[in-house]
Amino acid sequence: MRRLAAFVMSGPAQAVAVVVLTAVGGVLFPPIALLSAAAVALVVLRHGLNQGLIVAGWSALVLAVLAGLATGTPSAAVAGLLYAAIQWLPTIVVALVLRQTASWRNVMTGLTLFAVAGVIGVHLWVPDITEKWLDVLQRSVSGLLQRAGMSPMEVSAAIERAAHYATGVFAMSFVLSVALSLMLARAWQAQLYNPGGFRDEYTSWRLSYWLAGVAVLLVALVLLMQNDMLIELAMVVLTPFLLQAIGLIHGVVRQTGISVGWLVGMYVLLVLAPPQMGSLLAAVGVADSFTDLRGRFGRGA
């Protein structure tokens, strides 16, 4: 990864090459798209907004041309531009905020509030959003689920459940993908110019107590009302606290010198039981914002 970051920093043409190639790879395997956005963010973090926009603009143009040539239709070129905008513009914005403020609290708060506004806006703009998602999911994933061995009745039930929370899942995924791309870019920047800097930043994350209070309020309202939009909002607001908790645990392992097996176990459980482990970690992150758990562990070390 350090070599890839160094190649991105070796010149605009090299950066464009990495951004385009990883964006194309992201079409086939979505996680690779994180590398594409991270490369753009690295340019912004190191060289500023203008250079980041130049790299993103040329990359978008190349991507549009490739899409047009691959399909022979102008609409595909437009789709390539839209794909580029969706992938890179949010990351450029948060990278600029981090460059100017050096505050992950500001970055994550702004990103979360933007996603919250998106969820509310979608529900206000499309009152029957669940029915819309139901139609989309039936056309896009029902066949895949049936080929995976699920019966038609099971597929129908699963799609109906997913449709109620699809907007929130999309918004939560947006927060995660943008945050992970920026974290990767910051880690690359630290590897090249400030070894150990990102580790120190990430393990000291502590989001504001008022955002933690909003998370607690939303969870309480969900338990009382079981409203779809409230559930989606809670999912979005808890997402940055999940990332905070992971950084907290890394920091505690580093502070106390306990076995890295705790980290391995955490990641294994996140893979095997993501909803349960994710919820537990988010709760830990919220508690940390109120009580400064890492400070307590540090004093006890």
Short mmCIF file of N, CA, C and O in Angstrom, two decimals, residues 15-125:
data_model
loop_
_atom_site.label_atom_id
_atom_site.label_comp_id
_atom_site.label_asym_id
_atom_site.label_seq_id
_atom_site.Cartn_x
_atom_site.Cartn_y
_atom_site.Cartn_z
N ALA A 15 -1.42 9.55 -10.61
CA ALA A 15 -2.61 9.56 -9.75
C ALA A 15 -3.86 9.23 -10.55
O ALA A 15 -4.70 8.44 -10.11
N VAL A 16 -3.99 9.83 -11.74
CA VAL A 16 -5.14 9.55 -12.60
C VAL A 16 -5.18 8.07 -12.97
O VAL A 16 -6.25 7.44 -12.97
N ALA A 17 -4.03 7.49 -13.28
CA ALA A 17 -3.97 6.07 -13.65
C ALA A 17 -4.49 5.18 -12.53
O ALA A 17 -5.29 4.27 -12.74
N VAL A 18 -4.04 5.47 -11.30
CA VAL A 18 -4.48 4.67 -10.15
C VAL A 18 -5.97 4.86 -9.90
O VAL A 18 -6.71 3.89 -9.67
N VAL A 19 -6.43 6.10 -9.96
CA VAL A 19 -7.84 6.39 -9.70
C VAL A 19 -8.73 5.67 -10.71
O VAL A 19 -9.73 5.04 -10.34
N VAL A 20 -8.37 5.74 -11.99
CA VAL A 20 -9.20 5.12 -13.03
C VAL A 20 -9.17 3.60 -12.91
O VAL A 20 -10.23 2.94 -12.97
N LEU A 21 -8.00 3.02 -12.76
CA LEU A 21 -7.89 1.56 -12.71
C LEU A 21 -8.64 0.98 -11.51
O LEU A 21 -9.33 -0.04 -11.63
N THR A 22 -8.53 1.64 -10.36
CA THR A 22 -9.23 1.12 -9.19
C THR A 22 -10.73 1.38 -9.28
O THR A 22 -11.53 0.61 -8.74
N ALA A 23 -11.12 2.47 -9.97
CA ALA A 23 -12.55 2.71 -10.18
C ALA A 23 -13.16 1.62 -11.06
O ALA A 23 -14.25 1.12 -10.80
N VAL A 24 -12.43 1.25 -12.13
CA VAL A 24 -12.90 0.16 -13.00
C VAL A 24 -12.95 -1.14 -12.22
O VAL A 24 -13.91 -1.91 -12.33
N GLY A 25 -11.94 -1.39 -11.40
CA GLY A 25 -11.96 -2.59 -10.56
C GLY A 25 -13.11 -2.59 -9.59
O GLY A 25 -13.68 -3.64 -9.28
N GLY A 26 -13.51 -1.39 -9.14
CA GLY A 26 -14.62 -1.29 -8.20
C GLY A 26 -15.95 -1.67 -8.82
O GLY A 26 -16.88 -2.06 -8.10
N VAL A 27 -16.07 -1.56 -10.14
CA VAL A 27 -17.30 -2.00 -10.80
C VAL A 27 -17.44 -3.52 -10.68
O VAL A 27 -18.54 -4.05 -10.49
N LEU A 28 -16.31 -4.21 -10.76
CA LEU A 28 -16.32 -5.68 -10.66
C LEU A 28 -16.33 -6.16 -9.21
O LEU A 28 -16.97 -7.17 -8.90
N PHE A 29 -15.62 -5.44 -8.35
CA PHE A 29 -15.52 -5.82 -6.94
C PHE A 29 -15.59 -4.53 -6.12
O PHE A 29 -14.57 -3.85 -5.95
N PRO A 30 -16.78 -4.14 -5.65
CA PRO A 30 -16.99 -2.81 -5.04
C PRO A 30 -15.97 -2.35 -4.02
O PRO A 30 -15.64 -1.15 -4.00
N PRO A 31 -15.44 -3.21 -3.12
CA PRO A 31 -14.47 -2.68 -2.14
C PRO A 31 -13.25 -2.02 -2.77
O PRO A 31 -12.63 -1.15 -2.16
N ILE A 32 -12.89 -2.40 -4.01
CA ILE A 32 -11.73 -1.78 -4.66
C ILE A 32 -11.98 -0.31 -4.91
O ILE A 32 -11.05 0.50 -4.98
N ALA A 33 -13.25 0.08 -5.04
CA ALA A 33 -13.57 1.50 -5.27
C ALA A 33 -13.10 2.37 -4.11
O ALA A 33 -12.88 3.58 -4.30
N LEU A 34 -12.94 1.80 -2.93
CA LEU A 34 -12.42 2.57 -1.80
C LEU A 34 -11.01 3.08 -2.11
O LEU A 34 -10.64 4.18 -1.69
N LEU A 35 -10.23 2.28 -2.82
CA LEU A 35 -8.87 2.70 -3.19
C LEU A 35 -8.91 3.89 -4.13
O LEU A 35 -8.07 4.79 -4.06
N SER A 36 -9.90 3.88 -5.03
CA SER A 36 -10.04 4.98 -5.99
C SER A 36 -10.32 6.29 -5.28
O SER A 36 -9.65 7.31 -5.51
N ALA A 37 -11.31 6.29 -4.40
CA ALA A 37 -11.65 7.50 -3.65
C ALA A 37 -10.51 7.89 -2.72
O ALA A 37 -10.24 9.09 -2.52
N ALA A 38 -9.82 6.91 -2.14
CA ALA A 38 -8.70 7.21 -1.25
C ALA A 38 -7.56 7.89 -2.00
O ALA A 38 -6.91 8.80 -1.46
N ALA A 39 -7.32 7.48 -3.24
CA ALA A 39 -6.26 8.11 -4.03
C ALA A 39 -6.57 9.58 -4.29
O ALA A 39 -5.70 10.45 -4.19
N VAL A 40 -7.84 9.88 -4.62
CA VAL A 40 -8.25 11.27 -4.82
C VAL A 40 -8.11 12.05 -3.52
O VAL A 40 -7.60 13.18 -3.49
N ALA A 41 -8.55 11.45 -2.40
CA ALA A 41 -8.46 12.13 -1.11
C ALA A 41 -7.01 12.39 -0.72
O ALA A 41 -6.71 13.44 -0.12
N LEU A 42 -6.11 11.47 -1.05
CA LEU A 42 -4.70 11.66 -0.71
C LEU A 42 -4.14 12.90 -1.43
O LEU A 42 -3.38 13.67 -0.82
N VAL A 43 -4.52 13.09 -2.67
CA VAL A 43 -4.06 14.26 -3.41
C VAL A 43 -4.59 15.53 -2.74
O VAL A 43 -3.86 16.52 -2.59
N VAL A 44 -5.86 15.53 -2.33
CA VAL A 44 -6.43 16.70 -1.66
C VAL A 44 -5.72 16.96 -0.34
O VAL A 44 -5.36 18.11 -0.02
N LEU A 45 -5.50 15.92 0.44
CA LEU A 45 -4.85 16.08 1.74
C LEU A 45 -3.45 16.66 1.60
O LEU A 45 -3.01 17.48 2.42
N ARG A 46 -2.73 16.23 0.58
CA ARG A 46 -1.34 16.65 0.43
C ARG A 46 -1.19 17.95 -0.36
O ARG A 46 -0.38 18.81 0.00
N HIS A 47 -1.97 18.10 -1.43
CA HIS A 47 -1.76 19.22 -2.35
C HIS A 47 -2.91 20.21 -2.42
O HIS A 47 -2.79 21.23 -3.10
N GLY A 48 -4.04 19.92 -1.78
CA GLY A 48 -5.13 20.88 -1.76
C GLY A 48 -6.24 20.59 -2.74
O GLY A 48 -6.17 19.65 -3.55
N LEU A 49 -7.26 21.43 -2.69
CA LEU A 49 -8.48 21.20 -3.46
C LEU A 49 -8.23 21.27 -4.97
O LEU A 49 -8.74 20.44 -5.72
N ASN A 50 -7.48 22.25 -5.42
CA ASN A 50 -7.30 22.43 -6.87
C ASN A 50 -6.69 21.20 -7.52
O ASN A 50 -7.17 20.72 -8.55
N GLN A 51 -5.64 20.68 -6.92
CA GLN A 51 -4.99 19.50 -7.49
C GLN A 51 -5.92 18.28 -7.40
O GLN A 51 -5.95 17.45 -8.32
N GLY A 52 -6.67 18.20 -6.31
CA GLY A 52 -7.61 17.09 -6.19
C GLY A 52 -8.68 17.13 -7.27
O GLY A 52 -9.05 16.10 -7.85
N LEU A 53 -9.20 18.33 -7.55
CA LEU A 53 -10.21 18.46 -8.59
C LEU A 53 -9.64 18.18 -9.98
O LEU A 53 -10.32 17.62 -10.84
N ILE A 54 -8.39 18.56 -10.20
CA ILE A 54 -7.75 18.26 -11.50
C ILE A 54 -7.64 16.76 -11.70
O ILE A 54 -7.99 16.23 -12.76
N VAL A 55 -7.16 16.06 -10.69
CA VAL A 55 -7.02 14.59 -10.79
C VAL A 55 -8.39 13.94 -10.95
O VAL A 55 -8.59 13.07 -11.80
N ALA A 56 -9.37 14.39 -10.15
CA ALA A 56 -10.71 13.81 -10.25
C ALA A 56 -11.34 14.12 -11.60
O ALA A 56 -12.01 13.26 -12.20
N GLY A 57 -11.15 15.34 -12.10
CA GLY A 57 -11.74 15.71 -13.39
C GLY A 57 -11.19 14.90 -14.54
O GLY A 57 -11.95 14.38 -15.37
N TRP A 58 -9.86 14.79 -14.62
CA TRP A 58 -9.27 13.98 -15.69
C TRP A 58 -9.65 12.51 -15.55
O TRP A 58 -9.90 11.82 -16.55
N SER A 59 -9.70 12.03 -14.32
CA SER A 59 -10.08 10.63 -14.10
C SER A 59 -11.52 10.38 -14.54
O SER A 59 -11.83 9.35 -15.16
N ALA A 60 -12.40 11.34 -14.23
CA ALA A 60 -13.80 11.20 -14.65
C ALA A 60 -13.92 11.20 -16.16
O ALA A 60 -14.70 10.43 -16.74
N LEU A 61 -13.13 12.05 -16.82
CA LEU A 61 -13.17 12.10 -18.28
C LEU A 61 -12.69 10.79 -18.89
O LEU A 61 -13.32 10.25 -19.82
N VAL A 62 -11.59 10.27 -18.37
CA VAL A 62 -11.08 8.98 -18.87
C VAL A 62 -12.08 7.87 -18.62
O VAL A 62 -12.33 7.02 -19.50
N LEU A 63 -12.68 7.88 -17.45
CA LEU A 63 -13.65 6.84 -17.12
C LEU A 63 -14.87 6.92 -18.04
O LEU A 63 -15.39 5.89 -18.50
N ALA A 64 -15.32 8.13 -18.34
CA ALA A 64 -16.46 8.31 -19.24
C ALA A 64 -16.12 7.80 -20.64
O ALA A 64 -16.93 7.14 -21.29
N VAL A 65 -14.92 8.11 -21.13
CA VAL A 65 -14.50 7.65 -22.46
C VAL A 65 -14.43 6.13 -22.49
O VAL A 65 -14.91 5.49 -23.45
N LEU A 66 -13.86 5.52 -21.47
CA LEU A 66 -13.77 4.06 -21.43
C LEU A 66 -15.15 3.43 -21.41
O LEU A 66 -15.39 2.42 -22.10
N ALA A 67 -16.07 4.01 -20.63
CA ALA A 67 -17.42 3.47 -20.56
C ALA A 67 -18.11 3.59 -21.91
O ALA A 67 -18.81 2.67 -22.37
N GLY A 68 -17.91 4.75 -22.58
CA GLY A 68 -18.52 4.94 -23.89
C GLY A 68 -17.97 3.98 -24.92
O GLY A 68 -18.72 3.41 -25.73
N LEU A 69 -16.65 3.77 -24.92
CA LEU A 69 -16.03 2.85 -25.88
C LEU A 69 -16.44 1.40 -25.62
O LEU A 69 -16.61 0.61 -26.55
N ALA A 70 -16.58 1.05 -24.34
CA ALA A 70 -16.92 -0.33 -24.00
C ALA A 70 -18.32 -0.70 -24.44
O ALA A 70 -18.59 -1.86 -24.79
N THR A 71 -19.24 0.25 -24.43
CA THR A 71 -20.64 -0.04 -24.75
C THR A 71 -21.09 0.56 -26.07
O THR A 71 -22.09 0.12 -26.64
N GLY A 72 -20.37 1.57 -26.53
CA GLY A 72 -20.75 2.21 -27.78
C GLY A 72 -21.95 3.12 -27.67
O GLY A 72 -22.55 3.48 -28.68
N THR A 73 -22.32 3.52 -26.46
CA THR A 73 -23.49 4.38 -26.27
C THR A 73 -23.11 5.61 -25.46
O THR A 73 -22.37 5.50 -24.46
N PRO A 74 -23.59 6.78 -25.83
CA PRO A 74 -23.31 8.00 -25.06
C PRO A 74 -23.82 7.93 -23.63
O PRO A 74 -23.24 8.53 -22.74
N SER A 75 -24.93 7.22 -23.44
CA SER A 75 -25.50 7.13 -22.09
C SER A 75 -24.53 6.47 -21.12
O SER A 75 -24.50 6.79 -19.92
N ALA A 76 -23.73 5.54 -21.62
CA ALA A 76 -22.75 4.88 -20.76
C ALA A 76 -21.67 5.86 -20.32
O ALA A 76 -21.18 5.80 -19.18
N ALA A 77 -21.29 6.77 -21.22
CA ALA A 77 -20.31 7.79 -20.85
C ALA A 77 -20.85 8.70 -19.76
O ALA A 77 -20.14 9.05 -18.81
N VAL A 78 -22.13 9.06 -19.88
CA VAL A 78 -22.77 9.87 -18.83
C VAL A 78 -22.81 9.10 -17.52
O VAL A 78 -22.55 9.67 -16.44
N ALA A 79 -23.11 7.81 -17.61
CA ALA A 79 -23.13 6.98 -16.41
C ALA A 79 -21.75 6.93 -15.77
O ALA A 79 -21.63 6.92 -14.54
N GLY A 80 -20.70 6.92 -16.60
CA GLY A 80 -19.35 6.94 -16.07
C GLY A 80 -19.06 8.21 -15.30
O GLY A 80 -18.43 8.19 -14.24
N LEU A 81 -19.54 9.34 -15.82
CA LEU A 81 -19.36 10.62 -15.12
C LEU A 81 -20.12 10.64 -13.80
O LEU A 81 -19.61 11.13 -12.78
N LEU A 82 -21.35 10.12 -13.81
CA LEU A 82 -22.14 10.07 -12.58
C LEU A 82 -21.48 9.17 -11.54
O LEU A 82 -21.45 9.49 -10.35
N TYR A 83 -20.97 8.03 -12.01
CA TYR A 83 -20.27 7.10 -11.11
C TYR A 83 -19.09 7.82 -10.45
O TYR A 83 -18.86 7.70 -9.24
N ALA A 84 -18.33 8.56 -11.27
CA ALA A 84 -17.18 9.29 -10.74
C ALA A 84 -17.61 10.33 -9.71
O ALA A 84 -16.99 10.47 -8.64
N ALA A 85 -18.66 11.07 -10.02
CA ALA A 85 -19.13 12.11 -9.10
C ALA A 85 -19.57 11.51 -7.77
O ALA A 85 -19.23 12.02 -6.69
N ILE A 86 -20.33 10.42 -7.84
CA ILE A 86 -20.82 9.78 -6.61
C ILE A 86 -19.67 9.22 -5.79
O ILE A 86 -19.67 9.30 -4.55
N GLN A 87 -18.66 8.65 -6.45
CA GLN A 87 -17.55 8.04 -5.75
C GLN A 87 -16.60 9.06 -5.13
O GLN A 87 -16.10 8.85 -4.02
N TRP A 88 -16.32 10.16 -5.85
CA TRP A 88 -15.20 11.01 -5.46
C TRP A 88 -15.57 12.34 -4.82
O TRP A 88 -14.86 12.81 -3.94
N LEU A 89 -16.67 12.96 -5.23
CA LEU A 89 -16.97 14.28 -4.70
C LEU A 89 -17.16 14.30 -3.18
O LEU A 89 -16.63 15.19 -2.50
N PRO A 90 -17.92 13.36 -2.59
CA PRO A 90 -18.04 13.39 -1.13
C PRO A 90 -16.70 13.23 -0.42
O PRO A 90 -16.45 13.89 0.59
N THR A 91 -15.84 12.38 -0.98
CA THR A 91 -14.53 12.17 -0.36
C THR A 91 -13.65 13.40 -0.49
O THR A 91 -12.87 13.73 0.42
N ILE A 92 -13.76 14.12 -1.62
CA ILE A 92 -13.02 15.36 -1.79
C ILE A 92 -13.44 16.37 -0.72
O ILE A 92 -12.60 17.05 -0.11
N VAL A 93 -14.74 16.47 -0.48
CA VAL A 93 -15.24 17.44 0.51
C VAL A 93 -14.71 17.12 1.90
O VAL A 93 -14.19 18.00 2.61
N VAL A 94 -14.83 15.85 2.33
CA VAL A 94 -14.38 15.52 3.69
C VAL A 94 -12.86 15.60 3.81
O VAL A 94 -12.33 15.95 4.87
N ALA A 95 -12.14 15.29 2.72
CA ALA A 95 -10.68 15.42 2.75
C ALA A 95 -10.28 16.88 2.92
O ALA A 95 -9.33 17.20 3.65
N LEU A 96 -11.01 17.78 2.27
CA LEU A 96 -10.72 19.20 2.40
C LEU A 96 -10.99 19.68 3.83
O LEU A 96 -10.21 20.44 4.39
N VAL A 97 -12.10 19.20 4.42
CA VAL A 97 -12.41 19.56 5.80
C VAL A 97 -11.31 19.07 6.74
O VAL A 97 -10.85 19.80 7.63
N LEU A 98 -10.85 17.84 6.53
CA LEU A 98 -9.79 17.30 7.39
C LEU A 98 -8.48 18.06 7.19
O LEU A 98 -7.75 18.32 8.15
N ARG A 99 -8.17 18.42 5.95
CA ARG A 99 -6.95 19.18 5.66
C ARG A 99 -6.97 20.53 6.36
O ARG A 99 -5.95 20.98 6.90
N GLN A 100 -8.13 21.18 6.37
CA GLN A 100 -8.21 22.54 6.91
C GLN A 100 -8.38 22.57 8.43
O GLN A 100 -7.95 23.53 9.07
N THR A 101 -9.03 21.56 9.00
CA THR A 101 -9.33 21.58 10.43
C THR A 101 -8.52 20.58 11.24
O THR A 101 -8.43 20.72 12.46
N ALA A 102 -7.99 19.55 10.58
CA ALA A 102 -7.29 18.46 11.27
C ALA A 102 -8.15 17.84 12.37
O ALA A 102 -7.63 17.37 13.39
N SER A 103 -9.46 17.84 12.16
CA SER A 103 -10.39 17.36 13.18
C SER A 103 -11.27 16.25 12.62
O SER A 103 -12.15 16.51 11.78
N TRP A 104 -11.04 15.04 13.09
CA TRP A 104 -11.91 13.94 12.69
C TRP A 104 -13.31 14.11 13.27
O TRP A 104 -14.28 13.63 12.70
N ARG A 105 -13.41 14.78 14.40
CA ARG A 105 -14.73 15.04 14.98
C ARG A 105 -15.57 15.87 14.02
O ARG A 105 -16.74 15.56 13.77
N ASN A 106 -14.98 16.92 13.45
CA ASN A 106 -15.70 17.74 12.48
C ASN A 106 -16.07 16.94 11.24
O ASN A 106 -17.19 17.06 10.72
N VAL A 107 -15.13 16.15 10.76
CA VAL A 107 -15.37 15.36 9.54
C VAL A 107 -16.52 14.39 9.75
O VAL A 107 -17.48 14.35 8.95
N MET A 108 -16.46 13.62 10.82
CA MET A 108 -17.46 12.57 11.02
C MET A 108 -18.81 13.16 11.40
O MET A 108 -19.85 12.63 11.02
N THR A 109 -18.81 14.24 12.14
CA THR A 109 -20.09 14.89 12.48
C THR A 109 -20.75 15.43 11.22
O THR A 109 -21.96 15.22 11.00
N GLY A 110 -20.00 16.14 10.41
CA GLY A 110 -20.57 16.68 9.17
C GLY A 110 -21.06 15.59 8.23
O GLY A 110 -22.14 15.70 7.65
N LEU A 111 -20.27 14.54 8.09
CA LEU A 111 -20.65 13.42 7.21
C LEU A 111 -21.91 12.75 7.71
O LEU A 111 -22.82 12.43 6.93
N THR A 112 -22.01 12.56 9.02
CA THR A 112 -23.19 11.91 9.60
C THR A 112 -24.43 12.78 9.44
O THR A 112 -25.51 12.28 9.07
N LEU A 113 -24.31 14.07 9.70
CA LEU A 113 -25.46 14.96 9.57
C LEU A 113 -25.92 15.06 8.12
O LEU A 113 -27.13 15.16 7.85
N PHE A 114 -24.98 15.01 7.18
CA PHE A 114 -25.35 15.01 5.76
C PHE A 114 -26.17 13.77 5.42
O PHE A 114 -27.20 13.85 4.73
N ALA A 115 -25.74 12.61 5.92
CA ALA A 115 -26.48 11.37 5.66
C ALA A 115 -27.84 11.39 6.35
O ALA A 115 -28.84 10.91 5.79
N VAL A 116 -27.90 11.95 7.55
CA VAL A 116 -29.19 12.08 8.26
C VAL A 116 -30.15 12.94 7.44
O VAL A 116 -31.34 12.60 7.27
N ALA A 117 -29.65 14.07 6.94
CA ALA A 117 -30.49 14.95 6.12
C ALA A 117 -30.96 14.21 4.87
O ALA A 117 -32.10 14.40 4.42
N GLY A 118 -30.10 13.37 4.31
CA GLY A 118 -30.48 12.59 3.14
C GLY A 118 -31.62 11.63 3.42
O GLY A 118 -32.57 11.52 2.63
N VAL A 119 -31.54 10.93 4.55
CA VAL A 119 -32.60 9.99 4.92
C VAL A 119 -33.92 10.73 5.12
O VAL A 119 -34.97 10.31 4.60
N ILE A 120 -33.89 11.83 5.86
CA ILE A 120 -35.11 12.60 6.10
C ILE A 120 -35.66 13.14 4.78
O ILE A 120 -36.87 13.08 4.52
N GLY A 121 -34.77 13.65 3.93
CA GLY A 121 -35.19 14.20 2.66
C GLY A 121 -35.86 13.16 1.77
O GLY A 121 -36.88 13.44 1.13
N VAL A 122 -35.30 11.96 1.73
CA VAL A 122 -35.88 10.90 0.91
C VAL A 122 -37.28 10.54 1.41
O VAL A 122 -38.22 10.38 0.62
N HIS A 123 -37.44 10.45 2.73
CA HIS A 123 -38.76 10.09 3.28
C HIS A 123 -39.79 11.19 3.02
O HIS A 123 -40.98 10.90 2.82
N LEU A 124 -39.34 12.45 3.05
CA LEU A 124 -40.27 13.54 2.78
C LEU A 124 -40.60 13.64 1.29
O LEU A 124 -41.74 13.94 0.92
N TRP A 125 -39.62 13.40 0.46
CA TRP A 125 -39.79 13.54 -0.99
C TRP A 125 -40.52 12.35 -1.59
O TRP A 125 -41.31 12.49 -2.52
#
